[in-house]
Short mmCIF file of C-alpha atoms and ligand atoms in Angstrom, two decimals:
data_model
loop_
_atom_site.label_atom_id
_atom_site.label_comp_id
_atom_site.label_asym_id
_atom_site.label_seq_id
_atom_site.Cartn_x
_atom_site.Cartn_y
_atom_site.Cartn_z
CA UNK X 1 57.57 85.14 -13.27
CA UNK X 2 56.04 86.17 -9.81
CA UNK X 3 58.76 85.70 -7.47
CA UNK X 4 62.02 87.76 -6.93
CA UNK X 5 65.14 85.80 -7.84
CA UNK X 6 68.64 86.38 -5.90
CA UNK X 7 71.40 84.86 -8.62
CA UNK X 8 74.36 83.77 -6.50
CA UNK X 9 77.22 82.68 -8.57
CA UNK X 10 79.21 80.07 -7.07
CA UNK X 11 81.92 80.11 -9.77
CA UNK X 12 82.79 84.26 -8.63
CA UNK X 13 83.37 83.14 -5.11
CA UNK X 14 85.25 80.14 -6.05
CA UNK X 15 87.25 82.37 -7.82
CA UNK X 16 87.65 85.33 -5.40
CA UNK X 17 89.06 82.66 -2.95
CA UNK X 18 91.43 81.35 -5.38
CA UNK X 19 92.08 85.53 -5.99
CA UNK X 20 92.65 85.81 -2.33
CA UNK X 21 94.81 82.90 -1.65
CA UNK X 22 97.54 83.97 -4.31
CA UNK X 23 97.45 87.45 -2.54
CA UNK X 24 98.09 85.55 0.58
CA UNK X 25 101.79 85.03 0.84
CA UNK X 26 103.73 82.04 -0.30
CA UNK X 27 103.49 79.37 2.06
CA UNK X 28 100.40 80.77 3.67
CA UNK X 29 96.88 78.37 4.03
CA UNK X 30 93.55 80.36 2.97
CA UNK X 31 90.90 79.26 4.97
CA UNK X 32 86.90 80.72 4.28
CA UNK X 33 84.51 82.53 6.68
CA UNK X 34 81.62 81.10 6.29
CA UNK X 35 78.87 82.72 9.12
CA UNK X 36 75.39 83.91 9.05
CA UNK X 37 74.93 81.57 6.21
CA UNK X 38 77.46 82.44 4.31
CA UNK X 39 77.22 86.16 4.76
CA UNK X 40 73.51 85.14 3.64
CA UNK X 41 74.24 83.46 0.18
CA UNK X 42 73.46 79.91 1.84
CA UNK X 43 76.14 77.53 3.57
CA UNK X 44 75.04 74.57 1.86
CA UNK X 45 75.70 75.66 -1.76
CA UNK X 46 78.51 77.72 -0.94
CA UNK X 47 80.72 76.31 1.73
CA UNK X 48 81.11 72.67 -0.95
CA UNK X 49 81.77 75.58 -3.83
CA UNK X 50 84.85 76.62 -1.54
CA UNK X 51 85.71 73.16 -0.85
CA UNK X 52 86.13 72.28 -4.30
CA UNK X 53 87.93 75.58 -5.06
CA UNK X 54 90.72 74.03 -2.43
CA UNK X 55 89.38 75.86 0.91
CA UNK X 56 90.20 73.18 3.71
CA UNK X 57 89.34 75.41 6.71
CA UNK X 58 86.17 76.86 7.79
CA UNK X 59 85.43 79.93 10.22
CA UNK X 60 81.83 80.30 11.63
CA UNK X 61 80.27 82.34 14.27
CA UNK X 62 78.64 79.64 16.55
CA UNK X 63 77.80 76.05 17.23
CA UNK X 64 74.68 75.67 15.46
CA UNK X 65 76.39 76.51 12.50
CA UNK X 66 79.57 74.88 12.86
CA UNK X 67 76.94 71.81 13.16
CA UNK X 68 74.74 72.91 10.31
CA UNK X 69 78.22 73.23 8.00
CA UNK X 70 79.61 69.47 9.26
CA UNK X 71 76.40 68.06 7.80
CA UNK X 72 77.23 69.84 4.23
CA UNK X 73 80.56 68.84 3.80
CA UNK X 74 81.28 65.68 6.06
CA UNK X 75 83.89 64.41 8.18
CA UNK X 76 87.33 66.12 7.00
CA UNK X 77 87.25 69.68 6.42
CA UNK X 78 88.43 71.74 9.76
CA UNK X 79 85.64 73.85 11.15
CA UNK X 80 86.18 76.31 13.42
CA UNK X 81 84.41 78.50 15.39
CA UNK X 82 84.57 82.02 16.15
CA UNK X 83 82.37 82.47 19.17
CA UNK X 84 84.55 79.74 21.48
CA UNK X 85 83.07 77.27 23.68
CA UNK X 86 79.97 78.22 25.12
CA UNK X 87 78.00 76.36 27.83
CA UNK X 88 75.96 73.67 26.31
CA UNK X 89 77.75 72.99 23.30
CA UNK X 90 80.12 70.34 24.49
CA UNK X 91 78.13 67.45 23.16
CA UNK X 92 78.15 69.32 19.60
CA UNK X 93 81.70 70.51 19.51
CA UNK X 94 82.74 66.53 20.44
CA UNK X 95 79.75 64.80 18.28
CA UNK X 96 80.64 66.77 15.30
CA UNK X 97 84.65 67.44 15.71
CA UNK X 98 84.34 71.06 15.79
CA UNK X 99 86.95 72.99 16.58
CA UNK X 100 86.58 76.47 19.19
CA UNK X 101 88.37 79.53 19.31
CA UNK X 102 88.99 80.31 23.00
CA UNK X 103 87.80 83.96 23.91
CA UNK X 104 88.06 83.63 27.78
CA UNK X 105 89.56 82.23 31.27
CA UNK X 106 86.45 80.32 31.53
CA UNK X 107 86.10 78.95 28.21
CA UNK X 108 89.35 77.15 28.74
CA UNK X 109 88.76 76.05 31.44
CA UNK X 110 85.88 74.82 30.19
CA UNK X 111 86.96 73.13 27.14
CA UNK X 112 90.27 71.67 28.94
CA UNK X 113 87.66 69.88 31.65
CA UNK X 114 85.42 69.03 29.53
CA UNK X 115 86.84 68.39 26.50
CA UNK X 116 91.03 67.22 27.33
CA UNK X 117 92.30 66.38 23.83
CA UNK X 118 89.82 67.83 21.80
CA UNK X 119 91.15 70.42 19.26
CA UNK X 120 90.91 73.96 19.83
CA UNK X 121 92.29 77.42 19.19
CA UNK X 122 92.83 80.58 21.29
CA UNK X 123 91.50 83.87 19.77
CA UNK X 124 93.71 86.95 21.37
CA UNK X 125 92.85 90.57 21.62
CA UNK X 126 95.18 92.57 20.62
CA UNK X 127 93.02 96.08 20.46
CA UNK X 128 89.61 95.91 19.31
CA UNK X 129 88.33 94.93 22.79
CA UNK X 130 85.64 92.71 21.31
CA UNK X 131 86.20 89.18 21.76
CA UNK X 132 89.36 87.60 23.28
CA UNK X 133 92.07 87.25 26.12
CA UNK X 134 93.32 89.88 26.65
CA UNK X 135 97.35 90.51 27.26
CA UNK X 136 97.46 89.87 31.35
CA UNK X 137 95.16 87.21 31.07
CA UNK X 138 96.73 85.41 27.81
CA UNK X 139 100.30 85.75 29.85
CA UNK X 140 98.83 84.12 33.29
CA UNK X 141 97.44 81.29 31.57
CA UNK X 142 99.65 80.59 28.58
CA UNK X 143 101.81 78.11 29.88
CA UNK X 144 99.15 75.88 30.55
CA UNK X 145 97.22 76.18 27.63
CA UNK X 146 100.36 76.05 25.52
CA UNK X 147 100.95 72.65 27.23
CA UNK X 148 97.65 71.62 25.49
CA UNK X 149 98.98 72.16 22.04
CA UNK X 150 96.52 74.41 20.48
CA UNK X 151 95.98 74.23 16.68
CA UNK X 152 95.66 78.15 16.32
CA UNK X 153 96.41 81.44 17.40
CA UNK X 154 94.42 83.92 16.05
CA UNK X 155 93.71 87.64 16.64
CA UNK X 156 91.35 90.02 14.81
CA UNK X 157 92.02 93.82 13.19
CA UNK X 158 89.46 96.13 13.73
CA UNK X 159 90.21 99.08 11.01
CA UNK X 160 92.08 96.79 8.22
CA UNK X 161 89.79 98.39 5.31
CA UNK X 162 91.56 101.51 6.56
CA UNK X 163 95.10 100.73 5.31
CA UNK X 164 96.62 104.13 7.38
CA UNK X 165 95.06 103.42 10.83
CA UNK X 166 97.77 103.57 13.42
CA UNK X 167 95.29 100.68 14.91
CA UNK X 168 97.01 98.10 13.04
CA UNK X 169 100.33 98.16 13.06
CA UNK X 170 100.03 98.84 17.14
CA UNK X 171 97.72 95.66 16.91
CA UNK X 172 100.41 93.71 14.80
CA UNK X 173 102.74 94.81 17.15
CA UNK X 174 100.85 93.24 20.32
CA UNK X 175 100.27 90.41 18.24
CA UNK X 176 103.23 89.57 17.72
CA UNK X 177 104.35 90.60 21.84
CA UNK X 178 101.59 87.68 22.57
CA UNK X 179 102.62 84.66 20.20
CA UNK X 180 106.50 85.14 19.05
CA UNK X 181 108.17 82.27 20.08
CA UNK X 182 105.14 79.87 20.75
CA UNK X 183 105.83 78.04 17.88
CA UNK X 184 102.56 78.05 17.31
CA UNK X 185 100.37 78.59 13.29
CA UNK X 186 98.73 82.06 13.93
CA UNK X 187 96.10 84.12 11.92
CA UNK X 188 95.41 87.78 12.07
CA UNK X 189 94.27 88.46 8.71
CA UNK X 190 90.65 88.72 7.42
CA UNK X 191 90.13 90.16 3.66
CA UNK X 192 91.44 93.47 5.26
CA UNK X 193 94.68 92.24 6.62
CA UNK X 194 95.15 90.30 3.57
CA UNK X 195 95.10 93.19 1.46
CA UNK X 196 97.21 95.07 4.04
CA UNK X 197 100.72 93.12 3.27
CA UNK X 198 102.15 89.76 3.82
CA UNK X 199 103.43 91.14 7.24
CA UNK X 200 99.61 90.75 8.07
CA UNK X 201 99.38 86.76 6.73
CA UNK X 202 101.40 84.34 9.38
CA UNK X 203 100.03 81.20 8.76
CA UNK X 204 96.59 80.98 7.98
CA UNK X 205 94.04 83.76 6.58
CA UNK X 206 90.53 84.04 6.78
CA UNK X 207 88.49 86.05 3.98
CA UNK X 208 85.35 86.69 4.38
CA UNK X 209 83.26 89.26 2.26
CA UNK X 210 85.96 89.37 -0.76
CA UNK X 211 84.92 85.98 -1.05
CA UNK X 212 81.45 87.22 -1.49
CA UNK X 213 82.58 90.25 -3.61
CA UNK X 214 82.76 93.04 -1.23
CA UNK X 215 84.97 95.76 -0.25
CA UNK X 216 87.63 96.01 0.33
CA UNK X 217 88.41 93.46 -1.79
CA UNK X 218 88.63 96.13 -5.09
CA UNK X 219 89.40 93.25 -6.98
CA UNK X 220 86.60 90.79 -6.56
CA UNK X 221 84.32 89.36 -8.94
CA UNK X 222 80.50 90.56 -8.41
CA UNK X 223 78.78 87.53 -6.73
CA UNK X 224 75.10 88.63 -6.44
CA UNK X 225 72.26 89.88 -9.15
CA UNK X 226 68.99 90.45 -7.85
CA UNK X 227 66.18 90.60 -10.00
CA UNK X 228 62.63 92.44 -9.02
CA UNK X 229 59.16 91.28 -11.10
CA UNK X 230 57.16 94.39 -12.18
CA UNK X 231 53.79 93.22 -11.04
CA UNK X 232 51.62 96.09 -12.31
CA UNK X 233 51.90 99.34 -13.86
CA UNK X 234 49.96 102.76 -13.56
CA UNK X 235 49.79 105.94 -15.63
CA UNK X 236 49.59 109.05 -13.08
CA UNK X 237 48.85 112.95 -13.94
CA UNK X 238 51.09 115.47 -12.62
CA UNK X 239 50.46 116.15 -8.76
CA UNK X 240 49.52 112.40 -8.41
CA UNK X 241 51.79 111.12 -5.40
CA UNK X 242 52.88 107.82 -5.13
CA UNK X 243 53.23 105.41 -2.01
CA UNK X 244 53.69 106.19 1.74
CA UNK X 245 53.33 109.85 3.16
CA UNK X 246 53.55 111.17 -0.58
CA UNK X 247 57.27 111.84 -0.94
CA UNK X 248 57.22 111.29 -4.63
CA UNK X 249 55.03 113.39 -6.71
CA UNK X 250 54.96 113.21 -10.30
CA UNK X 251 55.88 116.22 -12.53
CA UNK X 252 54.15 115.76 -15.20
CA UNK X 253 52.62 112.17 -16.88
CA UNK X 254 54.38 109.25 -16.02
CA UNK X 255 54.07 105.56 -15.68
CA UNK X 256 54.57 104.10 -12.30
CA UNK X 257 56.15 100.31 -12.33
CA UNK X 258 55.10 98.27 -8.70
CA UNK X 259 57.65 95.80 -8.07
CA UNK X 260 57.65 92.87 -6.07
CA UNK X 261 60.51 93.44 -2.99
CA UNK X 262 60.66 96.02 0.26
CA UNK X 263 62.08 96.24 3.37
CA UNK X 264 61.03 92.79 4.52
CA UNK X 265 63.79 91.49 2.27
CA UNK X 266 66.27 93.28 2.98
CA UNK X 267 66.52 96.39 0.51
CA UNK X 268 66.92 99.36 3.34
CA UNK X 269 63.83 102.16 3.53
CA UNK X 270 66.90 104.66 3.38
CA UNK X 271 67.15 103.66 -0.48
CA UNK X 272 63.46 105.56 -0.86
CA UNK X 273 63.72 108.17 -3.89
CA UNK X 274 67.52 107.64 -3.50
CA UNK X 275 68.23 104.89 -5.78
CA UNK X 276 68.46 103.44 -9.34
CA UNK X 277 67.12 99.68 -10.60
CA UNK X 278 68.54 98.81 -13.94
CA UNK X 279 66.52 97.71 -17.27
CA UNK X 280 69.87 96.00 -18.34
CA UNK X 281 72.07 99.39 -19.12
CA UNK X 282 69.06 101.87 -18.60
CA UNK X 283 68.71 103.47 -15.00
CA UNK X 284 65.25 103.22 -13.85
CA UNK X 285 64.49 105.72 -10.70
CA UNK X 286 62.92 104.19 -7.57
CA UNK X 287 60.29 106.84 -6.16
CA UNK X 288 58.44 106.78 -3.15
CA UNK X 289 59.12 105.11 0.06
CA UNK X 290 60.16 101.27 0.19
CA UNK X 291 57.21 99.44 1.43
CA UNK X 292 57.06 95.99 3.58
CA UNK X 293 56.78 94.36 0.05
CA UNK X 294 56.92 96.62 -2.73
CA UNK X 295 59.04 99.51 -4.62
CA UNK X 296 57.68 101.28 -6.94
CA UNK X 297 59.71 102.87 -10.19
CA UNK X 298 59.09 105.30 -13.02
CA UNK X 299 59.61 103.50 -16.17
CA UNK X 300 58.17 106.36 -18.49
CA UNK X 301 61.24 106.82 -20.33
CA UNK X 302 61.63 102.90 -21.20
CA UNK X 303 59.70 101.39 -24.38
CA UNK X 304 57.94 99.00 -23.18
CA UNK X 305 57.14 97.80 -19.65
CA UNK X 306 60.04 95.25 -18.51
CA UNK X 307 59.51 92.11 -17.11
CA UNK X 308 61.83 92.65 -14.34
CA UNK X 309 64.32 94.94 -12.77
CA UNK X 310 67.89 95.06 -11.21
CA UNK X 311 68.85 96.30 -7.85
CA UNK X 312 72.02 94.20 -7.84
CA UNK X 313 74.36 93.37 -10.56
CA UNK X 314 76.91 94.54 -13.34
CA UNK X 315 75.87 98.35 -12.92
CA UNK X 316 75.06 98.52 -8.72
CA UNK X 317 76.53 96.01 -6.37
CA UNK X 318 76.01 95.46 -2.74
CA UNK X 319 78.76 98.01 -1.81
CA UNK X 320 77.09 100.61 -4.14
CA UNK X 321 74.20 100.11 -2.58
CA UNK X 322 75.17 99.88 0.73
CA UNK X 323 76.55 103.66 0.23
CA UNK X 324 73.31 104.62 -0.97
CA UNK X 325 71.40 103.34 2.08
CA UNK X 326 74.76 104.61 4.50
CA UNK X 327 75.56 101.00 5.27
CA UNK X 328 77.99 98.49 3.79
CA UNK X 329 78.32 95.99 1.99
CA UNK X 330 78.20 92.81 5.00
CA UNK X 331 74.69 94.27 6.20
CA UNK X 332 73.08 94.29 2.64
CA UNK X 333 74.19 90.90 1.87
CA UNK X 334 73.34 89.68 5.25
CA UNK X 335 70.06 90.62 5.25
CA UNK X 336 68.66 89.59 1.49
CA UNK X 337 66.14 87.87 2.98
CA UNK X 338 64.22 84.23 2.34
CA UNK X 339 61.24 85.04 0.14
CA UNK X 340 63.76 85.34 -3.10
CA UNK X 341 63.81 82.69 -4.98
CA UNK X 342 67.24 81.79 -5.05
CA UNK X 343 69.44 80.61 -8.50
CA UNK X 344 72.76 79.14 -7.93
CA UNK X 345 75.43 79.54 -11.33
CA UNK X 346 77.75 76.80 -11.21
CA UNK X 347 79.22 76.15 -14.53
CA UNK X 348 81.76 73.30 -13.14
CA UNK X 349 77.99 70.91 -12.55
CA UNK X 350 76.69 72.77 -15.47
CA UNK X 351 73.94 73.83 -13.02
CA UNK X 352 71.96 76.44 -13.14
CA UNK X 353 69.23 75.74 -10.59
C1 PLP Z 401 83.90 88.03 10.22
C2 PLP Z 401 85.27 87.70 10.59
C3 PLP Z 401 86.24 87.43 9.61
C4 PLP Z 401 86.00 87.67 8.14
O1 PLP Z 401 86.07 89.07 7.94
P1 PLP Z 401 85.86 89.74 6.51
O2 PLP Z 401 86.08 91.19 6.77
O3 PLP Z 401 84.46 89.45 6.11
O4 PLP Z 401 86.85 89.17 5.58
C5 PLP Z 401 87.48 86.95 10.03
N1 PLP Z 401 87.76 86.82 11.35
C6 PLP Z 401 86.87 87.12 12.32
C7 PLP Z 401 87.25 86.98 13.74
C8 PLP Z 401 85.61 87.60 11.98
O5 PLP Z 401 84.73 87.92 12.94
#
């Protein structure tokens, strides 16, 4: 086996959803955030998984993917997007009944010109100051675009994996000053807000990384193994240094594994000398730098030379790792990159493939 293989199981984030739509509160509709390609786990096997596990509204960041994710699960399915209307995507948003979030003056002006009749939602900031009208704006144009019968009004909680930031009540607070009374379904909650209370939930919530089994969701099934191929293996002498600039040097005699992944796919340079793979229950030290390509570990305690190696799965997942390399969770899975061969578990087609 020459290639490293990224096991995504479907069946964990079909059941994480399910997880996080009983924590939503009775009455509420779960939808699924579904950008960057499925926080990198691949859209096309993972949005239908969520469709069958009962998810009947989509979030993604932009057009092209909004387009990318009509194409995998056909007419029906709501799809909205994040990033609003943007210049140029008309033709897409009608062609493929996509539905924008609103972030501006202009983009509703754009999408009411362009676009009269055409679903849409308005996205509202209510204290991150990323993306969204803001307050004066959202009261100056309100009564027109409220005339226009939009399908959502959503808003977005910048420190929800911090349950004690003052940020979110005030932001609940101006959430509510900007939509009580519309009439309107509204959305505030991402897996944060979910886990945050029911006061969080109004209408509609939109997980996105508990789906994929990261924090904060405590609760969530692991999603992810990744498995490295040892593709040779060295005795070295002690003072023998191994990899870039020398920052491992061996103690005594020891047998160096070289395994098939660096930093081109995705496993952070911080992890050098810092981190653990796993011979099922055995840690297995990484030394030396992360190359382009290849780790290397010291296997000189294990009994024989193993085929592969962990990085992800039962013992170390992504937010474990993250920590390791001072990231989190999102940017780990996000950037797992395309040279893995990738394995999809899906017991319900009795696929493994
Ligand atoms: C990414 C994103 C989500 C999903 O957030 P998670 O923390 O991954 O659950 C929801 N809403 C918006 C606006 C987002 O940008």
């Amino acid at each position: 086996m020459a290639t490293a293989t990224l096991s995504i199981d479907l069946d964990a984030i079909a059941a994480n959803w399910a997880a996080l739509d009983r924590a939503s509160a009775q009455g509420v509709q779960t939808a699924a955030v579904v950008k960057a390609d499925a926080y990198g786990l691949g859209i096309d096997r993972v949005a239908p998984a969520l469709a069958r596990a009962g998810a009947r509204r989509f979030f993604v960041a932009v057009a092209e993917e909004g387009a990318k994710l009509r194409q995998v699960l056909g007419p029906g399915p709501q799809i909205a997007i994040l990033g609003g209307h943007m210049a140029g995507d008309t033709e897409m948003i009608h062609d493929l009944d996509l539905t924008p979030m609103l972030n501006s003056v202009q983009q509703v002006t754009r999408h009411l010109e362009a676009l009269p009749g055409h679903p849409f939602g308005i996205q509202l900031d209510t204290g991150m100051n990323r993306l969204g009208l803001e307050a004066a704006e959202w009261q100056a144009i309100a009564p027109i675009v409220l005339g226009a019968k939009p399908e959502l009004l959503m808003s977005h909680l910048a420190c929800a994996d911090e349950p004690d930031h003052p940020l979110n009540a005030q932001q609940l607070a101006n959430f509510h000053r900007m939509t009580d009374g519309t009439g309107l379904p509204r959305s505030f909650a991402a897996t944060g807000g979910i886990l945050l209370g029911p006061a969080y939930h109004f209408d509609l919530t939109r997980p996105g990384v508990g789906l994929y089994g990261g924090q904060p969701f405590a609760q969530a099934h692991p999603v992810v193994t990744l498995s490295l191929p040892v593709i040779q293996t060295r005795e070295v002498v002690a003072g023998e240094a191994v990899g870039y600039a020398c920052s491992w040097v061996a103690e005594g005699p020891a047998t160096v594994a070289t395994l098939s992944a660096g930093y081109a796919d995705g496993l952070p340079r911080t992890l050098s000398n810092k981190v653990h793979l796993w011979d099922g229950d055995t840690p297995v030290p990484l030394i030396g730098r992360v190359s382009m390509d290849l780790i290397t570990a010291d296997i000189s305690h294990l009994p024989e030379v193993p085929r592969t190696l962990d990085i992800l799965g039962p013992h170390q997942g992504v937010d474990d790792l993250a920590a390791i390399a001072g990231t989190i969770g999102y940017e780990i899975l996000t950037s797992l990159g395309p040279r893995y061969a990738r394995r999809y578990i899906d017991r319900r087609t009795g696929g493994q493939a």
